[in-house]
Short mmCIF file of C-alpha atoms in Angstrom, two decimals:
data_model
loop_
_atom_site.label_atom_id
_atom_site.label_comp_id
_atom_site.label_asym_id
_atom_site.label_seq_id
_atom_site.Cartn_x
_atom_site.Cartn_y
_atom_site.Cartn_z
CA GLN Z 14 -5.27 18.68 1.11
CA VAL Z 15 -3.31 15.48 0.58
CA HIS Z 16 -2.29 14.09 -2.78
CA LEU Z 17 -0.99 10.54 -3.14
CA GLU Z 18 0.59 9.20 -6.30
CA GLU Z 19 1.55 5.56 -6.77
CA SER Z 20 4.20 4.32 -9.17
CA GLY Z 21 6.22 1.20 -9.88
CA GLY Z 22 3.56 -1.12 -11.20
CA GLY Z 23 4.02 -3.20 -14.31
CA LEU Z 24 3.89 -6.59 -15.98
CA VAL Z 25 6.10 -9.26 -14.43
CA GLN Z 26 6.33 -13.03 -14.33
CA ALA Z 27 5.46 -15.20 -11.37
CA GLY Z 28 8.33 -15.28 -8.91
CA ASP Z 29 9.55 -11.81 -9.82
CA SER Z 30 9.70 -8.75 -7.57
CA LEU Z 31 8.38 -5.20 -7.79
CA ARG Z 32 8.63 -2.18 -5.54
CA LEU Z 33 5.73 0.21 -5.46
CA SER Z 34 6.15 3.78 -4.29
CA CYS Z 35 3.57 6.21 -2.99
CA ALA Z 36 4.70 9.83 -3.09
CA ALA Z 37 2.69 12.14 -0.88
CA SER Z 38 2.17 15.85 -0.85
CA GLY Z 39 0.39 17.49 2.01
CA ARG Z 40 0.25 16.20 5.53
CA THR Z 41 1.11 12.54 5.98
CA PHE Z 42 3.60 12.82 8.82
CA GLY Z 43 1.87 11.65 11.97
CA TYR Z 44 -0.59 9.45 10.08
CA GLY Z 45 -0.61 5.76 9.40
CA MET Z 46 -0.49 4.65 5.78
CA GLY Z 47 -1.79 1.60 3.99
CA TRP Z 48 -1.77 -0.31 0.74
CA PHE Z 49 -4.88 -1.90 -0.70
CA ARG Z 50 -5.54 -3.70 -3.95
CA GLN Z 51 -8.50 -4.47 -6.17
CA ALA Z 52 -8.60 -7.25 -8.73
CA PRO Z 53 -11.15 -7.31 -11.58
CA GLY Z 54 -14.56 -8.32 -10.31
CA LYS Z 55 -13.45 -8.31 -6.69
CA GLU Z 56 -13.76 -5.93 -3.79
CA ARG Z 57 -10.90 -3.77 -2.64
CA GLU Z 58 -8.83 -5.64 -0.05
CA PHE Z 59 -6.25 -4.73 2.53
CA VAL Z 60 -2.64 -5.57 1.75
CA ALA Z 61 -0.39 -3.86 4.30
CA ALA Z 62 -0.21 -0.91 6.67
CA ILE Z 63 2.36 0.99 8.66
CA THR Z 64 2.08 3.25 11.69
CA TRP Z 65 2.97 6.93 11.62
CA SER Z 66 6.49 6.28 12.92
CA GLY Z 67 7.11 3.17 10.86
CA GLY Z 68 7.60 1.23 14.06
CA SER Z 69 4.81 -1.27 13.44
CA THR Z 70 3.60 -2.96 10.28
CA TYR Z 71 0.60 -5.13 9.46
CA TYR Z 72 -0.04 -7.52 6.59
CA ALA Z 73 -2.81 -9.53 5.06
CA ASP Z 74 -2.21 -13.26 5.49
CA SER Z 75 -2.02 -13.68 1.72
CA VAL Z 76 1.10 -11.48 1.45
CA LYS Z 77 2.78 -12.06 4.80
CA GLY Z 78 6.40 -13.08 4.33
CA ARG Z 79 6.44 -11.88 0.70
CA PHE Z 80 5.59 -8.18 0.93
CA THR Z 81 7.22 -5.47 3.04
CA ILE Z 82 5.82 -2.02 3.70
CA SER Z 83 8.11 0.82 4.72
CA ARG Z 84 8.10 4.59 4.80
CA ASP Z 85 10.58 7.41 4.52
CA ASN Z 86 9.07 10.35 6.33
CA ALA Z 87 11.80 12.70 5.13
CA LYS Z 88 10.79 11.92 1.55
CA THR Z 89 7.08 11.58 2.42
CA THR Z 90 7.08 8.32 0.53
CA VAL Z 91 5.67 4.92 1.38
CA TYR Z 92 6.95 1.77 -0.28
CA LEU Z 93 5.64 -1.72 -0.86
CA GLN Z 94 8.32 -4.25 -1.71
CA MET Z 95 6.68 -7.27 -3.32
CA ASN Z 96 8.68 -10.47 -3.69
CA THR Z 97 7.82 -13.88 -5.06
CA LEU Z 98 4.84 -12.47 -6.90
CA GLU Z 99 1.98 -14.79 -7.81
CA SER Z 100 -0.73 -14.50 -10.45
CA GLU Z 101 -3.20 -13.94 -7.59
CA ASP Z 102 -1.39 -10.69 -6.81
CA THR Z 103 -2.62 -9.19 -10.09
CA ALA Z 104 -4.61 -6.08 -9.20
CA VAL Z 105 -4.63 -2.32 -9.09
CA TYR Z 106 -2.70 -1.25 -5.99
CA TYR Z 107 -3.70 1.84 -4.05
CA CYS Z 108 -2.01 3.67 -1.23
CA ALA Z 109 -4.05 5.54 1.31
CA ARG Z 110 -3.68 7.75 4.38
CA ALA Z 111 -5.23 6.56 7.60
CA GLN Z 112 -7.39 8.91 9.63
CA GLY Z 113 -5.01 8.67 12.56
CA ARG Z 114 -1.64 7.41 13.70
CA TRP Z 115 -2.71 3.79 13.85
CA PRO Z 116 -3.79 2.24 10.56
CA SER Z 117 -6.28 -0.57 10.18
CA ALA Z 118 -7.36 -3.10 7.58
CA ASP Z 119 -10.67 -1.30 7.11
CA ALA Z 120 -10.70 0.87 4.01
CA HIS Z 121 -13.35 3.10 5.60
CA GLU Z 122 -10.76 4.31 8.10
CA TYR Z 123 -8.66 5.92 5.36
CA ASP Z 124 -9.48 9.36 4.08
CA TYR Z 125 -7.14 10.02 1.15
CA TRP Z 126 -6.41 7.66 -1.74
CA GLY Z 127 -4.13 7.60 -4.73
CA GLN Z 128 -5.28 6.80 -8.25
CA GLY Z 129 -3.70 3.34 -8.23
CA THR Z 130 -1.02 1.50 -10.17
CA GLN Z 131 -1.57 -1.70 -12.12
CA VAL Z 132 0.37 -4.83 -11.22
CA THR Z 133 0.02 -7.79 -13.55
CA VAL Z 134 1.71 -11.09 -12.80
CA SER Z 135 1.79 -13.67 -15.57
CA SER Z 136 2.07 -17.33 -14.67
#
């Protein structure tokens, strides 16, 4: 069994930064990891993903150049550094474990999810 717990969300102003953390228990080494978000009234969308080794990362166009995903396998933690936040980034952010080493932007290819952490950006 895998348990994922996000933290680091909060209320910030546009232009500020936040770093989200996803602490994992259970097996995540050898699996890709991803971050998704869901805004009120909208579908869950892909934000970023990282391969099992951390050697490759992938981003949604809307966050490319502003967000950075990383992982510390020794600490079994995945991070999402979010800079230059915009009001459009307001959402609940979820981390998830991919079904294999190579993550994708498709939420259906993830099998374990955290409970989410709220990020609110005021303009």
